[in-house]
mmCIF file of C-alpha atoms in Angstrom:
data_model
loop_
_atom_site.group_PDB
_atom_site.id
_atom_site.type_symbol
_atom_site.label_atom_id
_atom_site.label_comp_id
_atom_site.label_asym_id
_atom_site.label_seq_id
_atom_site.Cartn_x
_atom_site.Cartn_y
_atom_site.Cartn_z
ATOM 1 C CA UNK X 1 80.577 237.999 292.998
ATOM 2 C CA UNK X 2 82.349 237.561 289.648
ATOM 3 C CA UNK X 3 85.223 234.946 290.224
ATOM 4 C CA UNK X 4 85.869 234.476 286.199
ATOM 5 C CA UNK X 5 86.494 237.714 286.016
ATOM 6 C CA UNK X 6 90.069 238.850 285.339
ATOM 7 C CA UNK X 7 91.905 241.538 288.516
ATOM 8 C CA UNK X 8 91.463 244.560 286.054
ATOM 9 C CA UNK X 9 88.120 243.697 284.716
ATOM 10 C CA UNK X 10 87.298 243.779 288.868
ATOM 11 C CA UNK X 11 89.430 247.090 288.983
ATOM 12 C CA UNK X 12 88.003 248.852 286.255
ATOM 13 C CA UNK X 13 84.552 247.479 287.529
ATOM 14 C CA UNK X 14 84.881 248.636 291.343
ATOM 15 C CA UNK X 15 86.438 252.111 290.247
ATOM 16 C CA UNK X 16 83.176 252.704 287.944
ATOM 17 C CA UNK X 17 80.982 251.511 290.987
ATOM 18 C CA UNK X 18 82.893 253.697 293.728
ATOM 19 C CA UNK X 19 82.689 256.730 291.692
ATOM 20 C CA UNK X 20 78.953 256.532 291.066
ATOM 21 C CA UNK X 21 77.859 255.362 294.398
ATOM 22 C CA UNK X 22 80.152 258.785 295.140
ATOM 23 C CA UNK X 23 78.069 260.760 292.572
ATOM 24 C CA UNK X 24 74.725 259.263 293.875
ATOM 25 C CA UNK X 25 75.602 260.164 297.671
ATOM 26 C CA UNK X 26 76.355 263.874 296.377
ATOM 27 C CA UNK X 27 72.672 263.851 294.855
ATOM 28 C CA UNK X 28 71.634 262.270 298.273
ATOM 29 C CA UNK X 29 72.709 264.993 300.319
ATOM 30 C CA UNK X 30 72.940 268.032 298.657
ATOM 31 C CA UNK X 31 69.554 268.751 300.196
ATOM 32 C CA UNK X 32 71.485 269.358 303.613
ATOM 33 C CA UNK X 33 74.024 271.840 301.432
ATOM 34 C CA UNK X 34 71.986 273.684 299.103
ATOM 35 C CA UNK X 35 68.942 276.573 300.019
ATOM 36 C CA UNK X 36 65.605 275.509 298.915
ATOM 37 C CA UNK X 37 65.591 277.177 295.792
ATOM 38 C CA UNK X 38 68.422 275.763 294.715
ATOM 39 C CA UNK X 39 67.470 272.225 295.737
ATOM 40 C CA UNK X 40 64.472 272.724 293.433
ATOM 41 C CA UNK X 41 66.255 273.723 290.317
ATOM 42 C CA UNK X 42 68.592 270.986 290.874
ATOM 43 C CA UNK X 43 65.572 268.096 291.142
ATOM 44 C CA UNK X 44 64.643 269.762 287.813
ATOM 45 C CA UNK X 45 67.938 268.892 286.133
ATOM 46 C CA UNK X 46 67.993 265.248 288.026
ATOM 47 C CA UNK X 47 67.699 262.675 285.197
ATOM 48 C CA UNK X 48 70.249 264.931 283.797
ATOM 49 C CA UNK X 49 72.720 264.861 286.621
ATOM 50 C CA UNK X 50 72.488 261.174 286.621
ATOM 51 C CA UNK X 51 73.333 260.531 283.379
ATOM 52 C CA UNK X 52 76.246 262.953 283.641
ATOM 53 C CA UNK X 53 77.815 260.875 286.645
ATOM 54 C CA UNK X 54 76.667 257.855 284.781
ATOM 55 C CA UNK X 55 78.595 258.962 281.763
ATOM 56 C CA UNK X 56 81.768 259.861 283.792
ATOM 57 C CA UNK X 57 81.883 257.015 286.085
ATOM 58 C CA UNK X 58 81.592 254.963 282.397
ATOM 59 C CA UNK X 59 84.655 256.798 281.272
ATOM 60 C CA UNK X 60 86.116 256.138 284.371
ATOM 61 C CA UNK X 61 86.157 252.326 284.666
ATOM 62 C CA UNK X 62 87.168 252.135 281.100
ATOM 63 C CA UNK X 63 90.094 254.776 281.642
ATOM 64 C CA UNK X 64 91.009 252.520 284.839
ATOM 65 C CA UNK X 65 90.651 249.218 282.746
ATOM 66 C CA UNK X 66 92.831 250.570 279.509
ATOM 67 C CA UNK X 67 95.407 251.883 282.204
ATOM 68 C CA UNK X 68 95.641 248.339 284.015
ATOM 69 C CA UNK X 69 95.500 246.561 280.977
ATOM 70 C CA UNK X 70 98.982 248.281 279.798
ATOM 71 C CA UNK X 71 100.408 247.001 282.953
ATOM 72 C CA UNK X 72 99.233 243.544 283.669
ATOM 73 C CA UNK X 73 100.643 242.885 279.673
ATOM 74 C CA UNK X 74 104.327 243.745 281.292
ATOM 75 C CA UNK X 75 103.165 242.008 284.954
ATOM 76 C CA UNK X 76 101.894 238.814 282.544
ATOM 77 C CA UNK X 77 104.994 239.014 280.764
ATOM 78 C CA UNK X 78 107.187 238.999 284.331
ATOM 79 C CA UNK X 79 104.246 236.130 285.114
ATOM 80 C CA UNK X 80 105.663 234.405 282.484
ATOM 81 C CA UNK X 81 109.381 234.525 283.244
ATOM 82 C CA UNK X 82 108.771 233.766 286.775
ATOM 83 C CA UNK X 83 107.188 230.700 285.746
ATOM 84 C CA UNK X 84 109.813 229.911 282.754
ATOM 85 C CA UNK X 85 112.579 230.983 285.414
ATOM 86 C CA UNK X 86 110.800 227.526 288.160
ATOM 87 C CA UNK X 87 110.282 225.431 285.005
ATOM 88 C CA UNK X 88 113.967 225.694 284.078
ATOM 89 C CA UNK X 89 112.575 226.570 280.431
ATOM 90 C CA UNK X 90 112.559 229.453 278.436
ATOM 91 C CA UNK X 91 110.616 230.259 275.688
ATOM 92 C CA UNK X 92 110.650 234.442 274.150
ATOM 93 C CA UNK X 93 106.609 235.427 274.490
ATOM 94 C CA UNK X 94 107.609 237.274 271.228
ATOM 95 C CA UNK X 95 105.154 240.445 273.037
ATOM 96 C CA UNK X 96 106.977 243.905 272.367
ATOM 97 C CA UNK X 97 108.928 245.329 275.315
ATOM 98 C CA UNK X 98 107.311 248.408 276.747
ATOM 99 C CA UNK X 99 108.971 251.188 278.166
ATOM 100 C CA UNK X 100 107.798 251.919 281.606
ATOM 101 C CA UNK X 101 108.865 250.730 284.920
ATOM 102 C CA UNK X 102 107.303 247.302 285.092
ATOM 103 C CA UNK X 103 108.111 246.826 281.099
ATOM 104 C CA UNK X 104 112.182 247.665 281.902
ATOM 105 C CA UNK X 105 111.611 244.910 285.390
ATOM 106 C CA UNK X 106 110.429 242.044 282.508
ATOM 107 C CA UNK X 107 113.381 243.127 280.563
ATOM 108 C CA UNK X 108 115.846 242.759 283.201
ATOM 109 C CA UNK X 109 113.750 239.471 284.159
ATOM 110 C CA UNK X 110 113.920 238.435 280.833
ATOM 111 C CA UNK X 111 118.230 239.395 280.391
ATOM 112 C CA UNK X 112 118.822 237.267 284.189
ATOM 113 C CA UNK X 113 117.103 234.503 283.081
ATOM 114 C CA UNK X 114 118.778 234.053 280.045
ATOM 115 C CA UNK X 115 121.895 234.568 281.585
ATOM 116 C CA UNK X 116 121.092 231.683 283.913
ATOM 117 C CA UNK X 117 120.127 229.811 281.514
ATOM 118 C CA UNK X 118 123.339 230.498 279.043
ATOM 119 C CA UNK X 119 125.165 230.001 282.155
ATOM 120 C CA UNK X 120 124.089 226.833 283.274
ATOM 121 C CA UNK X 121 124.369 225.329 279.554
ATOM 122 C CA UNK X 122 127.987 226.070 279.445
ATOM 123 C CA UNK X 123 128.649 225.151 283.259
ATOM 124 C CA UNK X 124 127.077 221.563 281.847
ATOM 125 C CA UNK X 125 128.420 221.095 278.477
ATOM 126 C CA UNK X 126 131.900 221.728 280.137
ATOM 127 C CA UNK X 127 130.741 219.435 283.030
ATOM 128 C CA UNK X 128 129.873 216.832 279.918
ATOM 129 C CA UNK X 129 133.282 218.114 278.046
ATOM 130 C CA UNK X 130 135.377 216.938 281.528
ATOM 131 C CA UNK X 131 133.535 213.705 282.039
ATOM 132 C CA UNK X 132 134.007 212.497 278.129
ATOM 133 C CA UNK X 133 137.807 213.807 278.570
ATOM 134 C CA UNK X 134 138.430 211.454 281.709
ATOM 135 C CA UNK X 135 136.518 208.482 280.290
ATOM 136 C CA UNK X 136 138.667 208.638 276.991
ATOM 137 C CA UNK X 137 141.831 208.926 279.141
ATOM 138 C CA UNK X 138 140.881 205.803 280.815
ATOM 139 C CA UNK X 139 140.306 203.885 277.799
ATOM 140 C CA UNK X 140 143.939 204.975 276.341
ATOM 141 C CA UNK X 141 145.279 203.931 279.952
ATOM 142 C CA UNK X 142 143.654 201.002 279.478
ATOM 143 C CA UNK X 143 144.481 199.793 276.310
ATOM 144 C CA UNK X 144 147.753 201.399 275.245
ATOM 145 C CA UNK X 145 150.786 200.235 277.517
ATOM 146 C CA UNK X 146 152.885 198.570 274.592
ATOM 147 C CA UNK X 147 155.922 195.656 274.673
ATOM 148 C CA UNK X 148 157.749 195.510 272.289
ATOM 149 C CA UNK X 149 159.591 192.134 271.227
ATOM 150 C CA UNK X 150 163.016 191.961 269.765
ATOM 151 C CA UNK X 151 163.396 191.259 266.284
ATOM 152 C CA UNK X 152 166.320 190.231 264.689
ATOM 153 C CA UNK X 153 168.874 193.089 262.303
ATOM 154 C CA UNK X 154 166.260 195.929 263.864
ATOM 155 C CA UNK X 155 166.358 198.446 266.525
ATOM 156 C CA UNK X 156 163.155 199.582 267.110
ATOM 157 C CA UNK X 157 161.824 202.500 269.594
ATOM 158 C CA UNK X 158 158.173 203.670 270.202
ATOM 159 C CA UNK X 159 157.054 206.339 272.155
ATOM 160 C CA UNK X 160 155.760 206.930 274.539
ATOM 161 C CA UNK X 161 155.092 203.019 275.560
ATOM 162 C CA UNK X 162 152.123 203.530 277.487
ATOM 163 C CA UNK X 163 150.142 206.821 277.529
ATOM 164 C CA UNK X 164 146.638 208.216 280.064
ATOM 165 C CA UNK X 165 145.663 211.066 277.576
ATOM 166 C CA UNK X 166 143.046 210.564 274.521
ATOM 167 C CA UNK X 167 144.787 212.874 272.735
ATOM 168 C CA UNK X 168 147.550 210.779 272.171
ATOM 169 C CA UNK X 169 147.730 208.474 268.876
ATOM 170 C CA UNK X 170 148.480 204.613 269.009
ATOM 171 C CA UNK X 171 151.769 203.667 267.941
ATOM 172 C CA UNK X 172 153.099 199.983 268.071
ATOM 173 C CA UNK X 173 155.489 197.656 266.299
ATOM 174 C CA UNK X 174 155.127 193.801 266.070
ATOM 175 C CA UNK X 175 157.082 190.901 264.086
ATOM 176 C CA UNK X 176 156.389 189.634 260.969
ATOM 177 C CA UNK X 177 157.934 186.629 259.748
ATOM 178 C CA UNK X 178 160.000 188.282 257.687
ATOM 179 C CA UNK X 179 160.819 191.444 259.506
ATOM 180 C CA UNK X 180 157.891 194.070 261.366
ATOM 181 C CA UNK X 181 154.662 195.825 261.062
ATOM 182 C CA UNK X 182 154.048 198.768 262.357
ATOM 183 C CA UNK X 183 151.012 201.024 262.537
ATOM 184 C CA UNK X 184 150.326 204.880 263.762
ATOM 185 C CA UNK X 185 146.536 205.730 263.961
ATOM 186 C CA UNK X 186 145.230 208.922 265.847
ATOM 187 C CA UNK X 187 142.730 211.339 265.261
ATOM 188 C CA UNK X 188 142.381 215.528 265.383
ATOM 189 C CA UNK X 189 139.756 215.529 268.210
ATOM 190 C CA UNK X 190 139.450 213.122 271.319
ATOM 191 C CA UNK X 191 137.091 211.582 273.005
ATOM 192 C CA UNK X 192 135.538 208.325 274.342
ATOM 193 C CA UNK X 193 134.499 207.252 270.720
ATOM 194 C CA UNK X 194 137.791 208.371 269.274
ATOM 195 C CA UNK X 195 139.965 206.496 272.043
ATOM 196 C CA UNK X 196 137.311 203.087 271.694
ATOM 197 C CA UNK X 197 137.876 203.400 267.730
ATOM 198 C CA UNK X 198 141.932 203.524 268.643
ATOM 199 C CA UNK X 199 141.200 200.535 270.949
ATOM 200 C CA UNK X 200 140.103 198.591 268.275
ATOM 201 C CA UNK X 201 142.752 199.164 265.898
ATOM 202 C CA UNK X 202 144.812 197.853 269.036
ATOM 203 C CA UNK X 203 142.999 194.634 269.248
ATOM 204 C CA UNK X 204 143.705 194.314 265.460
ATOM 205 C CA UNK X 205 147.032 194.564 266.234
ATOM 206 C CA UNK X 206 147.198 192.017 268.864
ATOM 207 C CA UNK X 207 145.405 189.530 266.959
ATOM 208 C CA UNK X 208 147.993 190.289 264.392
ATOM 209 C CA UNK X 209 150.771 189.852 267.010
ATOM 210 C CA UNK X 210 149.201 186.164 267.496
ATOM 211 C CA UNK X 211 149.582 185.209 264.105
ATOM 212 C CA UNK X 212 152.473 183.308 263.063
ATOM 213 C CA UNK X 213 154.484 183.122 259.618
ATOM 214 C CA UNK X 214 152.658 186.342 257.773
ATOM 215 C CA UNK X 215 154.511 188.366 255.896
ATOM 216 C CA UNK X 216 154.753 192.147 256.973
ATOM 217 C CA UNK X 217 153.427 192.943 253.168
ATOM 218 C CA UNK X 218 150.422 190.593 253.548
ATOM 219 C CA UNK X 219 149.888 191.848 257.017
ATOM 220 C CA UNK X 220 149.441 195.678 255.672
ATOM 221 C CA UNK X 221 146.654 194.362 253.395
ATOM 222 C CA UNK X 222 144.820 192.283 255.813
ATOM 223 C CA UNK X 223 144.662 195.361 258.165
ATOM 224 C CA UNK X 224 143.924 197.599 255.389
ATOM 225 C CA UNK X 225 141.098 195.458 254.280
ATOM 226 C CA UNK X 226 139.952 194.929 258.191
ATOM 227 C CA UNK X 227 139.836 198.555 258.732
ATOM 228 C CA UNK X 228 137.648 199.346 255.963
ATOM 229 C CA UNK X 229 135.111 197.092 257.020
ATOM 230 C CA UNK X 230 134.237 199.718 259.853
ATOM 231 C CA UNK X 231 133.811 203.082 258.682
ATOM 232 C CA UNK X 232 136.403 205.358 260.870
ATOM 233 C CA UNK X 233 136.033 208.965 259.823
ATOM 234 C CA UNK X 234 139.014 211.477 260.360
ATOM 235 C CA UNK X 235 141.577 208.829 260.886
ATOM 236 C CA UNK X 236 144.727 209.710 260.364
ATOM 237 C CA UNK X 237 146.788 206.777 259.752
ATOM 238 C CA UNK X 238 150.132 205.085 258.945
ATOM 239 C CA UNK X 239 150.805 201.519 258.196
ATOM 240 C CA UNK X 240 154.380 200.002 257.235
ATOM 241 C CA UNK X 241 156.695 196.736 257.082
ATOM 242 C CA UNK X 242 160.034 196.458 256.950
ATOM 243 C CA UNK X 243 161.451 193.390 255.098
ATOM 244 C CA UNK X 244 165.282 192.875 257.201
ATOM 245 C CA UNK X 245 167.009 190.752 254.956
ATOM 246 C CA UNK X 246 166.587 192.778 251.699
ATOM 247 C CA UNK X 247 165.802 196.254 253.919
ATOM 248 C CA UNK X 248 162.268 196.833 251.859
ATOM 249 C CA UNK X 249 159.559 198.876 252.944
ATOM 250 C CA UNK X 250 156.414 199.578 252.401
ATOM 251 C CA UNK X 251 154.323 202.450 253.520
ATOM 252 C CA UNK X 252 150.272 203.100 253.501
ATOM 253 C CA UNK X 253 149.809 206.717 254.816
ATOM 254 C CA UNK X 254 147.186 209.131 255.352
ATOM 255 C CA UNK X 255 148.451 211.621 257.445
ATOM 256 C CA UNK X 256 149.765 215.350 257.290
ATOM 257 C CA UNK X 257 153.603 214.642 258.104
ATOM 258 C CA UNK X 258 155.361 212.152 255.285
ATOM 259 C CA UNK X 259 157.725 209.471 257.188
ATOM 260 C CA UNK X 260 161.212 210.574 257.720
ATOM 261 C CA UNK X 261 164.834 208.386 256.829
ATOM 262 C CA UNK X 262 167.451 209.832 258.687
ATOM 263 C CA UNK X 263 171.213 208.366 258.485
ATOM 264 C CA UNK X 264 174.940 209.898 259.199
ATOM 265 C CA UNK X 265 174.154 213.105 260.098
ATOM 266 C CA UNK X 266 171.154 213.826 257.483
ATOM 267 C CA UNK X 267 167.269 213.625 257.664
ATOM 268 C CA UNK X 268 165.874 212.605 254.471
ATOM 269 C CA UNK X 269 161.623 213.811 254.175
ATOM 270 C CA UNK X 270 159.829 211.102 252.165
ATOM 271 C CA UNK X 271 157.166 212.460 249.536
ATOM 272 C CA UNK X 272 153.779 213.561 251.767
ATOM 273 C CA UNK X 273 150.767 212.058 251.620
ATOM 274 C CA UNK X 274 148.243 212.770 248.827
ATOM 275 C CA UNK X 275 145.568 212.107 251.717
ATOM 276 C CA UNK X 276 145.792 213.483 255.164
ATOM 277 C CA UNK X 277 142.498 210.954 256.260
ATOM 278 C CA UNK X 278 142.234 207.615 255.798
ATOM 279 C CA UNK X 279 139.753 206.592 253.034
ATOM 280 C CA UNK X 280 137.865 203.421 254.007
ATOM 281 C CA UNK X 281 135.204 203.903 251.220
ATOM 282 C CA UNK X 282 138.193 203.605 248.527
ATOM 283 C CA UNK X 283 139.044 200.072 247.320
ATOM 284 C CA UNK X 284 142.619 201.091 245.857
ATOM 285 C CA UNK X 285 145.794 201.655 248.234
ATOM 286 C CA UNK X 286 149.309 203.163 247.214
ATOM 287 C CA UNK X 287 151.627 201.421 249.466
ATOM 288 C CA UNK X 288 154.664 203.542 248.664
ATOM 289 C CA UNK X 289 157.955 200.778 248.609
ATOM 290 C CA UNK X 290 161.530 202.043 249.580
ATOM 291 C CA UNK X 291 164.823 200.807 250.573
ATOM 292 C CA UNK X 292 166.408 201.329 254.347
ATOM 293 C CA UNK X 293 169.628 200.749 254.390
ATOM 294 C CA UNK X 294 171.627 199.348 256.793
ATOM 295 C CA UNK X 295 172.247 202.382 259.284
ATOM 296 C CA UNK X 296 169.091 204.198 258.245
ATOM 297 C CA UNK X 297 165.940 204.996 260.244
ATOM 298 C CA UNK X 298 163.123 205.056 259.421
ATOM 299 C CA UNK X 299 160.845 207.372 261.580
ATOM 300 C CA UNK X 300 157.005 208.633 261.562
ATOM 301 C CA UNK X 301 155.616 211.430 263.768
ATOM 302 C CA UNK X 302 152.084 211.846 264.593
ATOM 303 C CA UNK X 303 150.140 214.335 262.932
ATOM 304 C CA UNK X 304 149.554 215.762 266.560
ATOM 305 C CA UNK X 305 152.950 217.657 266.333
ATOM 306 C CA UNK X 306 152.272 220.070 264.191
ATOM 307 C CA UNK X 307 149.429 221.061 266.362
ATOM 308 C CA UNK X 308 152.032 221.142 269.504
ATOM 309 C CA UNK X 309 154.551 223.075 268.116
ATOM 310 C CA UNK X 310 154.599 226.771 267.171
ATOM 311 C CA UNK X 311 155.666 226.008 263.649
ATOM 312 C CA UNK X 312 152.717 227.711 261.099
ATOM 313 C CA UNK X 313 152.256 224.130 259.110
ATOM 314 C CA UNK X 314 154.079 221.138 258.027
ATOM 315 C CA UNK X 315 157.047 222.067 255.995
ATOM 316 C CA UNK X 316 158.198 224.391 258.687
ATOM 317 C CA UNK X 317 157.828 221.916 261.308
ATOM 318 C CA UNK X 318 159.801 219.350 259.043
ATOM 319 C CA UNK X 319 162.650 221.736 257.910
ATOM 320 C CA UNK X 320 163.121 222.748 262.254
ATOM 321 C CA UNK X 321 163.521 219.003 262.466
ATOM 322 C CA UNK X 322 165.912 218.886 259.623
ATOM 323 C CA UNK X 323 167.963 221.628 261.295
ATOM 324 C CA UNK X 324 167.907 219.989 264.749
ATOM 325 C CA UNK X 325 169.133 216.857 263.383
ATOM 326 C CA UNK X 326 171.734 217.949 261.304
ATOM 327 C CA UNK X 327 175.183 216.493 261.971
ATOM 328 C CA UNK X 328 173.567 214.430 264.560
ATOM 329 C CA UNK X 329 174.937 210.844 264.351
ATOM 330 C CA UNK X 330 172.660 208.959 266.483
ATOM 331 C CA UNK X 331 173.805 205.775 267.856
ATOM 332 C CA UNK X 332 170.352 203.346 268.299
ATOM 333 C CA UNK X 333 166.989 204.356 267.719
ATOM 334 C CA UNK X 334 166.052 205.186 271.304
ATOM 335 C CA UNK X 335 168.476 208.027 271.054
ATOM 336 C CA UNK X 336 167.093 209.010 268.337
ATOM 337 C CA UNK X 337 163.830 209.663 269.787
ATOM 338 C CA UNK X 338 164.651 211.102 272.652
ATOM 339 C CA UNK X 339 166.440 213.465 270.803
ATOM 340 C CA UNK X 340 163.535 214.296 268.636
ATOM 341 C CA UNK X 341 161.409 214.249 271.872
ATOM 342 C CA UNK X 342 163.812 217.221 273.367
ATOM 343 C CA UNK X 343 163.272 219.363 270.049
ATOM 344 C CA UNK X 344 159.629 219.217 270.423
ATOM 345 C CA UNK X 345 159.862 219.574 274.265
ATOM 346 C CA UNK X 346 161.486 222.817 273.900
ATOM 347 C CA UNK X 347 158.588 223.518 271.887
ATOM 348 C CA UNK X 348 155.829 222.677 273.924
ATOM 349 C CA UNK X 349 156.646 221.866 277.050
ATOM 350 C CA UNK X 350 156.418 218.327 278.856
ATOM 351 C CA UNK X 351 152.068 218.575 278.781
ATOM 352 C CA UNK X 352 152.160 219.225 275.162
ATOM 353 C CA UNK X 353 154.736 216.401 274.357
ATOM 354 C CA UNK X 354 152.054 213.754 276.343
ATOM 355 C CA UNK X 355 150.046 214.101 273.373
ATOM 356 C CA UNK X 356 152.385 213.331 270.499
ATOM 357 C CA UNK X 357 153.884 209.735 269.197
ATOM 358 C CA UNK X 358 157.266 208.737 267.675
ATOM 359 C CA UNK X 359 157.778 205.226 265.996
ATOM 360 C CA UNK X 360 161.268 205.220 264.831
ATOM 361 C CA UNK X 361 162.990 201.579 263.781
ATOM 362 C CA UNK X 362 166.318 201.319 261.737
ATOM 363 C CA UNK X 363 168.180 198.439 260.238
ATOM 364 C CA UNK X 364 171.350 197.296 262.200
ATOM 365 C CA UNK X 365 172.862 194.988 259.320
ATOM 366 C CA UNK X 366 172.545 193.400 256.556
#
């Protein structure tokens, strides 16, 4: 009859027309209940009655429609969540929460679905999370499986030579004409970007490892000056050479742990970085120059360590090491390493040492 109308405009509507038919069918047949004399003061009073039952069924239907209206707002509300709930959306109604039975069902509603919802965004992110992890692995398998050529008067080790975890920095040595160059870039987090950005400091590298008759001083400064043309935020980053007839070096470093010289028995630590990231918006460098000795090594350790290792910051990681390697006369570089390797094993464990790098090269002679 009405199909605009709303369920408890229909409710409030029949219960208004079932209790006045009801009142008129009592006026109907109270002929067949009543004596005669009463029957005629009651047609007396008639118009009366009806406008009694009229009035009451009126307060009726609107009693009816204020009581369903309370409860279709929490049975909209549920509506609502049902359809947010299909829709895989969910937006708050911002409608107070009442406190009866079908208000408390749209607040449990309400609770599961954001559950589900809170669930499902952390079952995806850490879906996203793994997928991100194994593509940056396979870029650092990819790229990072380094050879290492021999170079006259040094002894050079790098480790680890080839690495399957992002989280590992990029360490690699290469000859100069007058000696090596040497570079250790990684950064704090990991990821695809992060391992493509270490990729491409690789392909520097190997364009580098083309070119023939460069000095290892005027290789630091075209790398320096190629790296800055790319913006690479929170790159921690050393670059070096090491002259081998006169033993010079030179060292550009951003990075949290300082390079180390260690020789008979003693590990020098070599004044720390005044920047832990590397500043490509800066157009001045401070390539720090020192001396290695015949003998000496001269070692760097990714920044990753000190995240590895249960030391509470730098200088107790580097005074550990100092400890460890005290006395110690190594015989080549690769023992060295190892050696270093086993300190921070013991620390970590063999997972934890997959993520860290060691470039270590020494002069042999004069």
């Amino acid at each position: 009859m009405f199909p605009n109308l709303q369920s408890k405009h229909k409710l409030a509507f029949a219960s208004f027309t079932a209790s006045f038919v009801l009142f008129l069918s009592y006026l109907l047949l109270d002929d067949f209940l009543f004596g005669e004399e009463i029957r005629k003061e009651l047609r007396a009073f008639v118009w009366i009655r009806l406008g009694v039952g009229l009035l009451f069924s009126v307060i009726l239907g609107i009693l009816t429609y204020f009581l369903l209206n309370l409860s279709f707002k929490s049975l909209k509300s549920i509506s609502q969540l049902l359809q947010n709930w299909s829709q895989d959306v969910y937006e708050d109604s911002g409608e107070a929460e009442r406190t009866d039975e079908l208000g408390e069902l749209a607040r449990h509603f309400r609770i599961a679905l954001y559950q589900k919802k809170t669930k499902e965004e952390t079952v995806s992110q850490e879906s996203l999370n793994k997928k991100e992890r194994e593509l940056s692995d396979k870029i650092q398998k990819f790229f990072h499986k380094i050879r290492l050529h021999k170079i006259k008067n040094l002894d050079i080790t790098v480790f680890p030579r080839t690495s399957d975890s992002g989280e590992a920095d990029y360490a690699n040595i290469i000859p100069t004409a007058d000696g090596c160059f040497g570079v250790l870039a990684g950064f704090p987090n990991h990821g695809a970007i992060e391992s493509s950005l270490k990729a491409r400091i690789e392909g520097m590298i190997s364009l580098a490892q083309e070119t023939t008759g460069l000095r290892g001083e005027d290789l630091l400064y075209k790398i320096d000056r190629a790296l800055r043309s790319t913006p690479i935020s929170y790159l921690n980053l050393t670059l070096f050479y090491l002259e081998t007839r006169n033993g010079e070096a030179g060292i550009l470093q951003f990075q949290k742990l300082p390079a180390i010289v260690h020789k008979s028995g003693k590990t020098n630590i070599l004044p720390i970085s005044k920047q832990v990231f590397y500043d490509f918006r800066s157009n001045t460098r401070e390539v720090k120059k020192i001396q290695v000795r015949p003998g000496e090594y001269l070692i760097f350790l990714s920044d990753r360590l000190t995240e590895l290792t249960s030391s509470a910051g730098v200088a107790p990681l580097l005074i550990q090491l100092q400890n460890w390697s005290a006395g110690r006369d190594y015989k080549n570089s690769r023992e060295l390493t190892l050696d270093f390797g086993r300190f921070l094993e013991m620390e970590s464990g063999k997972k934890g040492l997959s993520k860290a790098a060691i470039l270590t090269v020494g002069r042999v002679r004069d």
